[in-house]
């Protein structure tokens, strides 16, 4: 039988053991919160010299410890994905943080205005002139890519860029101090200079980026000799800034180097329809030129009054001319689709490449836009149903004597609808709209697109993003369309 003293001793041992266990738990807790260098945890007490500190402290004695964890952001949805400038777009995802200075959003490479940031949502305003392209995002150094944003045009404004409105002439000067006479086509070189071919002045004029107009080739008087022109209409330019001229009245194709050296590369011996090499070939009023530069292949396509598209090889010294599409004999106009040799045109004019393997053609007197499939060797109707003016889809749209085509990087196509004195657009979805000009109203007026007036414009050229230049032929000026 246990004595009272023995029982008290055992009770004291139990109390001591419980106290030891409690103290052990306290020490373990402290070790976990501050602990040794091997526990991999950050120290809550920055005064403890034996604890690793939070952050990239050069005094940190254990590189294995956990600095603050940065969770990688993710992008899950964007709405809306189409709209005009200043549209507010909401981007949802995770781990965006709340610091707006660490978040940026761009539309097709143009920065938008970040309006608000939460950890799961960013609100941003679409910038002006962003145009269609991908949404990209940077969150605290992490790059994210969202869907494509389809930019809708909200404003189109027209201004007179060079020339004196409704006054023909031949004068140098800056901007509207200069004078032109029936400008027909335009190209731009690698330095931003615009070259304008003039029917009335038999010359090629140059507009510098600062608006200064000078004469690049010709002298205002027509001629048939080297360096002289007769009612030229079309231009093309290559990657070396060589310019090719459709010297319409002289029935020839001319090359001019950047330094002004002149070469007759094909035609020039009268009007006719003869394939062959260089000057032995014959054209009938060549109108427009398309340059195609590929891997080891460099050619010109020339539209002309033989109702055909001719091909000139630039890869040899022979400048071999052949028939690319349309009839091989003169005076065979028509409106027939099919193989290249079976196709018929009616005074074809301006051409442009659309993607790989497609040439778009302004079929002037058929009032249609035709498409040449280079791979299949066929010709079809791309847009236009009949003579007139009507916006809509490709099949129901109507044009009146379209003259020139420019295809831009975002997939939009711009057309001078000469007979309607309008500028038309075909977007990447195949919608035809009138962006500038009042159908069947002739004159000169700057301002918003739907109030601007043109007088049978012919040439059209994309400049920078959102800038379209137009040869407003019978207003004798170069117009600039700014698209927001």
Coordinates of C-alpha atoms in Angstrom, one line a residue:
X1 CA 0.0 0.0 0.0
X2 CA 1.3 3.3 -1.2
X3 CA 2.2 5.8 1.4
X4 CA 1.0 9.4 1.3
X5 CA 4.6 10.6 0.6
X6 CA 5.0 8.3 -2.3
X7 CA 1.8 9.5 -3.9
X8 CA 2.9 13.1 -3.6
X9 CA 6.2 12.3 -5.2
X10 CA 4.5 10.7 -8.2
X11 CA 2.1 13.6 -8.6
X12 CA 5.1 16.1 -8.6
X13 CA 6.8 14.0 -11.4
X14 CA 3.6 14.2 -13.6
X15 CA 3.4 17.9 -13.2
X16 CA 7.1 18.3 -14.1
X17 CA 6.6 16.2 -17.2
X18 CA 3.6 18.2 -18.3
X19 CA 5.6 21.4 -17.8
X20 CA 8.5 20.0 -19.8
X21 CA 6.2 19.0 -22.6
X22 CA 4.7 22.5 -22.6
X23 CA 8.1 24.2 -22.6
X24 CA 9.2 21.9 -25.5
X25 CA 6.2 22.9 -27.5
X26 CA 6.9 26.6 -27.0
X27 CA 10.5 26.1 -28.1
X28 CA 9.4 24.2 -31.2
X29 CA 7.0 26.9 -32.0
X30 CA 9.7 29.5 -31.8
X31 CA 11.9 27.4 -33.9
X32 CA 9.3 27.2 -36.6
X33 CA 8.6 31.0 -36.6
X34 CA 12.2 32.1 -36.4
X35 CA 14.3 29.0 -36.2
X36 CA 17.6 27.9 -37.6
X37 CA 18.9 28.5 -41.1
X38 CA 17.7 25.1 -42.2
X39 CA 14.0 25.6 -41.7
X40 CA 13.6 27.6 -44.9
X41 CA 11.2 30.1 -43.3
X42 CA 11.4 33.9 -43.0
X43 CA 12.0 35.4 -39.6
X44 CA 9.2 37.6 -38.2
X45 CA 11.7 39.4 -35.9
X46 CA 14.2 41.5 -38.0
X47 CA 16.2 42.1 -34.8
X48 CA 17.1 38.5 -34.5
X49 CA 20.6 38.2 -36.0
X50 CA 20.3 34.5 -36.3
X51 CA 17.2 34.7 -38.5
X52 CA 17.2 35.0 -42.3
X53 CA 15.4 38.2 -43.4
X54 CA 12.6 38.7 -46.0
X55 CA 13.7 39.8 -49.5
X56 CA 16.9 39.8 -51.4
X57 CA 19.1 40.9 -48.5
X58 CA 22.8 40.6 -49.4
X59 CA 23.3 39.7 -45.7
X60 CA 20.9 36.8 -46.1
X61 CA 22.9 33.8 -44.9
X62 CA 20.8 31.1 -46.4
X63 CA 19.9 31.4 -50.1
X64 CA 17.5 28.5 -49.7
X65 CA 15.0 30.4 -47.5
X66 CA 11.7 31.5 -49.0
X67 CA 11.5 35.1 -50.2
X68 CA 8.0 36.5 -50.7
X69 CA 6.2 34.2 -53.3
X70 CA 5.2 36.0 -56.5
X71 CA 2.3 34.2 -58.1
X72 CA 2.4 34.2 -61.9
X73 CA -0.6 36.1 -63.5
X74 CA -3.0 34.4 -65.9
X75 CA -5.4 35.9 -68.4
X76 CA -8.7 34.1 -68.9
X77 CA -11.0 36.4 -70.8
X78 CA -11.4 39.8 -72.5
X79 CA -14.6 41.6 -73.2
X80 CA -15.5 43.2 -75.6
X81 CA -13.0 42.2 -78.3
X82 CA -14.3 44.7 -80.9
X83 CA -15.0 48.4 -80.8
X84 CA -13.8 51.9 -81.7
X85 CA -11.3 54.1 -79.9
X86 CA -12.0 54.7 -76.2
X87 CA -13.9 51.5 -75.8
X88 CA -13.5 50.3 -72.2
X89 CA -12.2 46.7 -72.2
X90 CA -12.3 44.4 -69.1
X91 CA -9.6 41.7 -68.8
X92 CA -10.2 39.0 -66.3
X93 CA -7.7 36.5 -64.8
X94 CA -5.7 36.0 -61.6
X95 CA -2.8 37.4 -59.8
X96 CA -2.9 40.9 -61.4
X97 CA -2.1 42.6 -58.0
X98 CA -3.5 46.0 -57.3
X99 CA -0.7 48.3 -58.3
X100 CA -1.7 49.9 -61.6
X101 CA 1.9 51.1 -62.2
X102 CA 2.9 47.4 -62.7
X103 CA 0.3 46.7 -65.3
X104 CA 0.3 47.8 -69.0
X105 CA -2.0 46.8 -71.8
X106 CA -1.4 47.3 -75.6
X107 CA -3.7 46.9 -78.6
X108 CA -1.8 45.9 -81.7
X109 CA 1.3 47.4 -80.1
X110 CA -0.3 50.7 -79.1
X111 CA -0.5 51.3 -75.3
X112 CA -4.0 51.7 -73.9
X113 CA -5.0 53.7 -70.7
X114 CA -5.2 51.4 -67.7
X115 CA -8.3 52.7 -65.7
X116 CA -8.3 50.2 -62.8
X117 CA -6.6 47.1 -61.4
X118 CA -7.7 44.4 -59.0
X119 CA -6.2 41.0 -58.4
X120 CA -8.6 39.4 -60.9
X121 CA -9.6 42.3 -63.2
X122 CA -8.0 45.0 -65.3
X123 CA -10.0 47.8 -67.0
X124 CA -8.3 49.5 -70.0
X125 CA -9.4 52.1 -72.6
X126 CA -8.6 51.4 -76.3
X127 CA -6.3 54.0 -77.7
X128 CA -7.0 56.0 -80.9
X129 CA -5.6 54.5 -84.1
X130 CA -4.8 51.2 -82.6
X131 CA -6.3 49.2 -85.5
X132 CA -6.9 45.5 -85.5
X133 CA -4.3 43.3 -83.8
X134 CA -3.6 41.2 -80.7
X135 CA -4.0 42.4 -77.1
X136 CA -0.8 42.1 -75.1
X137 CA -0.3 42.7 -71.4
X138 CA 2.6 43.0 -69.0
X139 CA 2.0 42.4 -65.3
X140 CA 4.9 43.0 -63.0
X141 CA 7.3 41.7 -65.6
X142 CA 5.2 38.8 -66.8
X143 CA 4.1 38.9 -70.5
X144 CA 0.6 37.8 -71.4
X145 CA -1.1 37.6 -74.8
X146 CA -4.9 37.8 -75.3
X147 CA -7.2 37.5 -78.3
X148 CA -7.2 39.8 -81.3
X149 CA -9.1 43.1 -80.9
X150 CA -11.0 44.2 -84.0
X151 CA -10.7 48.0 -84.2
X152 CA -13.8 49.7 -85.6
X153 CA -13.4 53.0 -87.4
X154 CA -15.0 55.9 -85.6
X155 CA -13.7 58.9 -87.3
X156 CA -12.5 59.6 -90.9
X157 CA -11.1 63.1 -91.8
X158 CA -10.0 64.3 -95.1
X159 CA -7.5 67.1 -95.7
X160 CA -5.7 68.6 -98.7
X161 CA -2.1 67.5 -98.4
X162 CA -0.5 69.1 -101.5
X163 CA -1.6 71.1 -104.5
X164 CA -4.0 74.0 -105.0
X165 CA -7.6 72.8 -105.0
X166 CA -9.4 73.0 -108.3
X167 CA -6.4 74.8 -109.9
X168 CA -4.2 73.0 -112.4
X169 CA -0.7 74.1 -113.0
X170 CA 3.0 73.3 -112.7
X171 CA 4.5 74.9 -109.6
X172 CA 6.9 73.9 -106.9
X173 CA 6.3 74.8 -103.3
X174 CA 5.2 73.5 -100.0
X175 CA 1.9 71.8 -99.5
X176 CA -1.0 73.8 -101.0
X177 CA 1.4 76.3 -102.5
X178 CA 2.3 73.8 -105.2
X179 CA 0.3 73.0 -108.3
X180 CA -0.4 69.7 -110.1
X181 CA -2.2 68.8 -113.3
X182 CA -4.3 65.6 -113.2
X183 CA -2.3 63.5 -110.8
X184 CA -3.0 59.8 -111.4
X185 CA -1.0 57.5 -109.2
X186 CA 1.3 57.5 -106.1
X187 CA 4.1 55.5 -104.5
X188 CA 6.2 56.0 -101.4
X189 CA 9.9 55.2 -101.0
X190 CA 11.8 53.9 -98.0
X191 CA 12.5 57.5 -96.8
X192 CA 8.8 58.5 -96.8
X193 CA 8.9 60.5 -100.0
X194 CA 5.8 60.3 -102.1
X195 CA 6.1 60.3 -105.9
X196 CA 3.2 61.4 -108.0
X197 CA 2.7 60.7 -111.7
X198 CA 0.9 63.5 -113.6
X199 CA -1.1 63.0 -116.8
X200 CA -1.3 66.7 -117.6
X201 CA 2.3 67.8 -116.7
X202 CA 3.9 64.7 -118.3
X203 CA 6.1 64.4 -115.2
X204 CA 6.8 62.6 -111.9
X205 CA 6.7 64.9 -108.9
X206 CA 8.2 64.3 -105.5
X207 CA 6.6 65.3 -102.2
X208 CA 9.1 65.2 -99.3
X209 CA 7.9 64.3 -95.8
X210 CA 7.9 68.0 -94.9
X211 CA 5.4 68.7 -97.8
X212 CA 8.0 70.3 -100.1
X213 CA 7.0 69.5 -103.8
X214 CA 9.7 69.3 -106.5
X215 CA 10.1 67.6 -109.9
X216 CA 11.7 64.2 -109.9
X217 CA 11.4 63.3 -113.6
X218 CA 10.1 65.1 -116.7
X219 CA 9.9 68.9 -117.3
X220 CA 6.2 69.7 -117.8
X221 CA 6.4 69.2 -121.6
X222 CA 5.6 66.0 -123.4
X223 CA 8.1 64.1 -125.5
X224 CA 9.2 60.8 -126.8
X225 CA 12.9 61.0 -126.1
X226 CA 14.8 59.6 -123.1
X227 CA 13.7 61.3 -120.0
X228 CA 10.5 62.6 -121.6
X229 CA 7.0 61.4 -121.0
X230 CA 3.6 61.6 -122.6
X231 CA 0.5 61.4 -120.4
X232 CA 2.0 58.8 -117.9
X233 CA -0.5 57.2 -115.5
X234 CA 1.0 54.4 -113.4
X235 CA 3.8 53.9 -110.9
X236 CA 5.4 51.1 -109.0
X237 CA 8.5 51.1 -106.7
X238 CA 10.8 48.3 -105.6
X239 CA 12.8 47.6 -102.5
X240 CA 15.8 49.6 -103.8
X241 CA 13.6 52.6 -104.5
X242 CA 13.7 52.2 -108.2
X243 CA 10.5 53.6 -109.8
X244 CA 8.7 52.0 -112.8
X245 CA 6.5 54.3 -114.9
X246 CA 3.6 53.3 -117.2
X247 CA 4.4 56.0 -119.9
X248 CA 0.9 55.7 -121.3
X249 CA 1.1 57.9 -124.4
X250 CA 4.5 56.5 -125.4
X251 CA 3.3 52.9 -124.9
X252 CA 6.3 51.9 -122.9
X253 CA 7.5 51.0 -119.4
X254 CA 10.4 53.0 -118.0
X255 CA 12.6 52.5 -115.0
X256 CA 14.1 55.4 -113.0
X257 CA 16.8 54.9 -110.3
X258 CA 16.8 57.0 -107.1
X259 CA 19.6 59.1 -108.7
X260 CA 17.4 59.8 -111.7
X261 CA 19.0 57.4 -114.3
X262 CA 16.5 56.6 -116.9
X263 CA 16.0 53.2 -118.8
X264 CA 13.3 52.1 -121.3
X265 CA 12.8 48.5 -120.3
X266 CA 9.9 47.5 -122.6
X267 CA 7.8 48.9 -125.5
X268 CA 8.1 52.3 -127.0
X269 CA 7.9 51.5 -130.7
X270 CA 4.3 52.4 -131.3
X271 CA 0.9 51.1 -130.1
X272 CA 0.1 47.4 -130.6
X273 CA 0.0 44.0 -129.0
X274 CA 3.3 42.1 -129.4
X275 CA 5.1 39.9 -126.9
X276 CA 8.8 39.8 -127.0
X277 CA 11.9 41.2 -125.3
X278 CA 12.4 44.8 -124.3
X279 CA 11.8 47.4 -127.0
X280 CA 10.5 44.7 -129.4
X281 CA 7.4 44.2 -127.4
X282 CA 4.4 46.5 -128.0
X283 CA 1.7 47.8 -125.6
X284 CA -1.4 49.8 -126.1
X285 CA -1.8 52.6 -123.5
X286 CA -0.3 50.9 -120.4
X287 CA -2.1 52.2 -117.4
X288 CA -1.0 50.6 -114.1
X289 CA 1.9 48.6 -112.8
X290 CA 2.2 46.0 -110.0
X291 CA 5.7 44.9 -108.9
X292 CA 6.1 41.5 -107.4
X293 CA 9.3 40.6 -105.6
X294 CA 9.8 37.1 -104.5
X295 CA 12.6 34.7 -103.8
X296 CA 14.7 34.8 -106.9
X297 CA 11.8 36.2 -108.9
X298 CA 11.1 39.8 -109.8
X299 CA 8.4 40.8 -112.3
X300 CA 6.1 43.6 -113.3
X301 CA 2.4 43.2 -114.2
X302 CA 1.1 45.8 -116.5
X303 CA -2.6 46.5 -117.2
X304 CA -3.4 48.1 -120.6
X305 CA -6.0 48.9 -123.3
X306 CA -5.5 45.6 -124.9
X307 CA -7.8 44.4 -122.1
X308 CA -5.0 42.2 -120.8
X309 CA -2.4 41.9 -118.1
X310 CA 1.1 41.7 -119.4
X311 CA 4.1 40.3 -117.5
X312 CA 7.7 41.7 -117.7
X313 CA 10.5 39.6 -116.3
X314 CA 13.1 41.7 -114.4
X315 CA 15.4 38.8 -113.7
X316 CA 17.4 39.0 -116.9
X317 CA 18.6 41.7 -119.2
X318 CA 16.0 40.8 -121.8
X319 CA 13.0 42.2 -120.0
X320 CA 10.8 39.5 -121.6
X321 CA 7.2 40.5 -122.1
X322 CA 4.4 37.9 -122.2
X323 CA 0.6 37.8 -121.7
X324 CA -0.2 36.9 -118.1
X325 CA -4.0 37.1 -118.1
X326 CA -6.7 38.0 -120.7
X327 CA -6.7 37.7 -124.5
X328 CA -3.6 37.4 -126.6
X329 CA -5.0 39.5 -129.4
X330 CA -6.3 43.1 -129.3
X331 CA -9.8 44.3 -128.9
X332 CA -11.2 41.4 -126.9
X333 CA -13.0 43.1 -123.9
X334 CA -15.3 41.1 -121.8
X335 CA -16.3 40.0 -118.3
X336 CA -15.4 36.3 -118.2
X337 CA -14.0 34.4 -115.2
X338 CA -12.0 31.2 -115.6
X339 CA -8.4 30.3 -116.5
X340 CA -5.9 33.0 -117.1
X341 CA -6.1 32.8 -120.9
X342 CA -9.9 32.5 -120.9
X343 CA -10.5 35.5 -118.6
X344 CA -11.7 38.7 -120.1
X345 CA -11.4 42.3 -118.7
X346 CA -12.7 45.7 -119.8
X347 CA -10.0 48.3 -119.5
X348 CA -8.3 46.9 -116.4
X349 CA -6.4 49.4 -114.3
X350 CA -4.8 49.3 -110.8
X351 CA -3.6 46.1 -109.1
X352 CA -2.4 45.1 -105.6
X353 CA -1.2 42.0 -103.9
X354 CA -3.5 40.5 -101.3
X355 CA -1.7 38.0 -99.2
X356 CA 0.3 35.3 -100.9
X357 CA -0.8 34.2 -104.3
X358 CA -3.6 36.7 -105.0
X359 CA -3.7 39.8 -107.2
X360 CA -6.7 42.1 -106.9
X361 CA -7.5 44.1 -110.0
X362 CA -9.7 47.2 -110.6
X363 CA -11.6 46.2 -113.7
X364 CA -12.5 49.7 -114.6
X365 CA -15.2 49.5 -117.3
X366 CA -16.8 46.4 -115.7
X367 CA -17.1 48.2 -112.4
X368 CA -15.8 45.2 -110.5
X369 CA -12.9 44.1 -108.4
X370 CA -11.4 40.9 -109.9
X371 CA -9.1 38.4 -108.1
X372 CA -6.4 36.5 -109.8
X373 CA -5.4 33.2 -108.0
X374 CA -1.8 32.9 -109.0
X375 CA -1.4 29.4 -107.7
X376 CA -4.6 28.0 -109.4
X377 CA -4.1 30.2 -112.5
X378 CA -7.7 31.4 -112.4
X379 CA -9.6 34.7 -112.4
X380 CA -12.8 35.4 -110.4
X381 CA -14.9 38.3 -109.3
X382 CA -13.9 39.4 -105.8
X383 CA -16.4 42.3 -105.3
X384 CA -19.0 44.2 -107.3
X385 CA -22.4 43.2 -108.8
X386 CA -23.1 45.9 -111.2
X387 CA -22.4 49.6 -112.1
X388 CA -23.6 52.0 -109.4
X389 CA -23.1 52.7 -105.7
X390 CA -24.0 50.3 -103.0
X391 CA -22.3 49.3 -99.8
X392 CA -22.8 45.8 -98.4
X393 CA -21.2 42.4 -98.8
X394 CA -18.8 41.5 -101.6
X395 CA -21.5 40.1 -103.8
X396 CA -24.1 42.8 -103.5
X397 CA -21.8 45.9 -103.5
X398 CA -21.7 48.2 -106.5
X399 CA -18.9 50.3 -107.9
X400 CA -18.6 52.8 -110.7
X401 CA -15.3 52.7 -112.6
X402 CA -12.9 51.7 -109.8
X403 CA -9.3 52.8 -110.7
X404 CA -6.8 51.8 -108.0
X405 CA -6.4 49.4 -105.0
X406 CA -4.3 49.5 -101.9
X407 CA -4.1 46.6 -99.5
X408 CA -2.9 47.4 -96.0
X409 CA -1.3 45.3 -93.3
X410 CA -4.5 44.9 -91.2
X411 CA -6.3 43.3 -94.1
X412 CA -8.3 46.3 -95.1
X413 CA -8.5 47.2 -98.8
X414 CA -9.0 50.7 -100.1
X415 CA -10.3 51.5 -103.6
X416 CA -10.7 54.7 -105.5
X417 CA -14.3 54.5 -106.8
X418 CA -13.6 57.0 -109.6
X419 CA -17.1 57.2 -111.1
X420 CA -18.7 57.8 -107.7
X421 CA -15.9 60.2 -106.6
X422 CA -15.6 58.1 -103.4
X423 CA -13.1 56.1 -101.4
X424 CA -14.4 52.7 -100.6
X425 CA -13.1 50.2 -98.0
X426 CA -13.4 46.4 -97.9
X427 CA -12.6 45.1 -94.4
X428 CA -11.2 41.7 -93.5
X429 CA -14.7 40.3 -93.0
X430 CA -15.7 41.3 -96.6
X431 CA -17.9 44.3 -95.8
X432 CA -17.8 47.1 -98.4
X433 CA -18.3 50.7 -97.0
X434 CA -17.9 54.2 -98.2
X435 CA -15.3 55.9 -95.9
X436 CA -15.0 59.2 -97.7
X437 CA -16.8 61.2 -100.4
X438 CA -20.5 61.7 -101.2
X439 CA -21.6 59.3 -104.0
X440 CA -22.1 60.9 -107.4
X441 CA -21.2 64.4 -105.9
X442 CA -18.2 66.1 -107.4
X443 CA -16.2 68.9 -105.9
X444 CA -13.6 69.8 -103.3
X445 CA -14.3 69.8 -99.6
X446 CA -12.2 68.8 -96.6
X447 CA -13.6 67.6 -93.4
X448 CA -15.3 64.4 -92.0
X449 CA -15.4 61.5 -94.4
X450 CA -19.1 61.7 -95.1
X451 CA -18.9 65.4 -95.9
X452 CA -15.6 65.4 -98.0
X453 CA -15.9 65.8 -101.7
X454 CA -13.6 64.5 -104.4
X455 CA -13.5 64.9 -108.2
X456 CA -12.9 61.5 -109.9
X457 CA -9.9 60.3 -107.8
X458 CA -7.7 57.7 -109.3
X459 CA -4.6 56.7 -107.3
X460 CA -4.7 55.5 -103.7
X461 CA -1.7 54.7 -101.4
X462 CA -1.4 53.6 -97.8
X463 CA 1.1 55.9 -95.9
X464 CA 1.6 55.3 -92.2
X465 CA -0.9 53.5 -89.9
X466 CA -4.3 55.2 -90.5
X467 CA -3.1 57.4 -93.3
X468 CA -4.3 57.0 -96.9
X469 CA -3.2 59.3 -99.7
X470 CA -5.3 59.9 -102.7
X471 CA -4.6 61.4 -106.2
X472 CA -7.7 63.5 -106.5
X473 CA -7.3 63.8 -110.2
X474 CA -9.6 66.6 -111.4
X475 CA -9.2 68.6 -108.2
X476 CA -5.5 68.6 -109.1
X477 CA -4.4 67.8 -105.5
X478 CA -3.2 65.1 -103.2
X479 CA -5.6 64.4 -100.4
X480 CA -4.8 62.8 -97.1
X481 CA -7.3 60.6 -95.2
X482 CA -6.7 60.2 -91.5
X483 CA -8.6 57.2 -90.1
X484 CA -9.1 56.8 -86.3

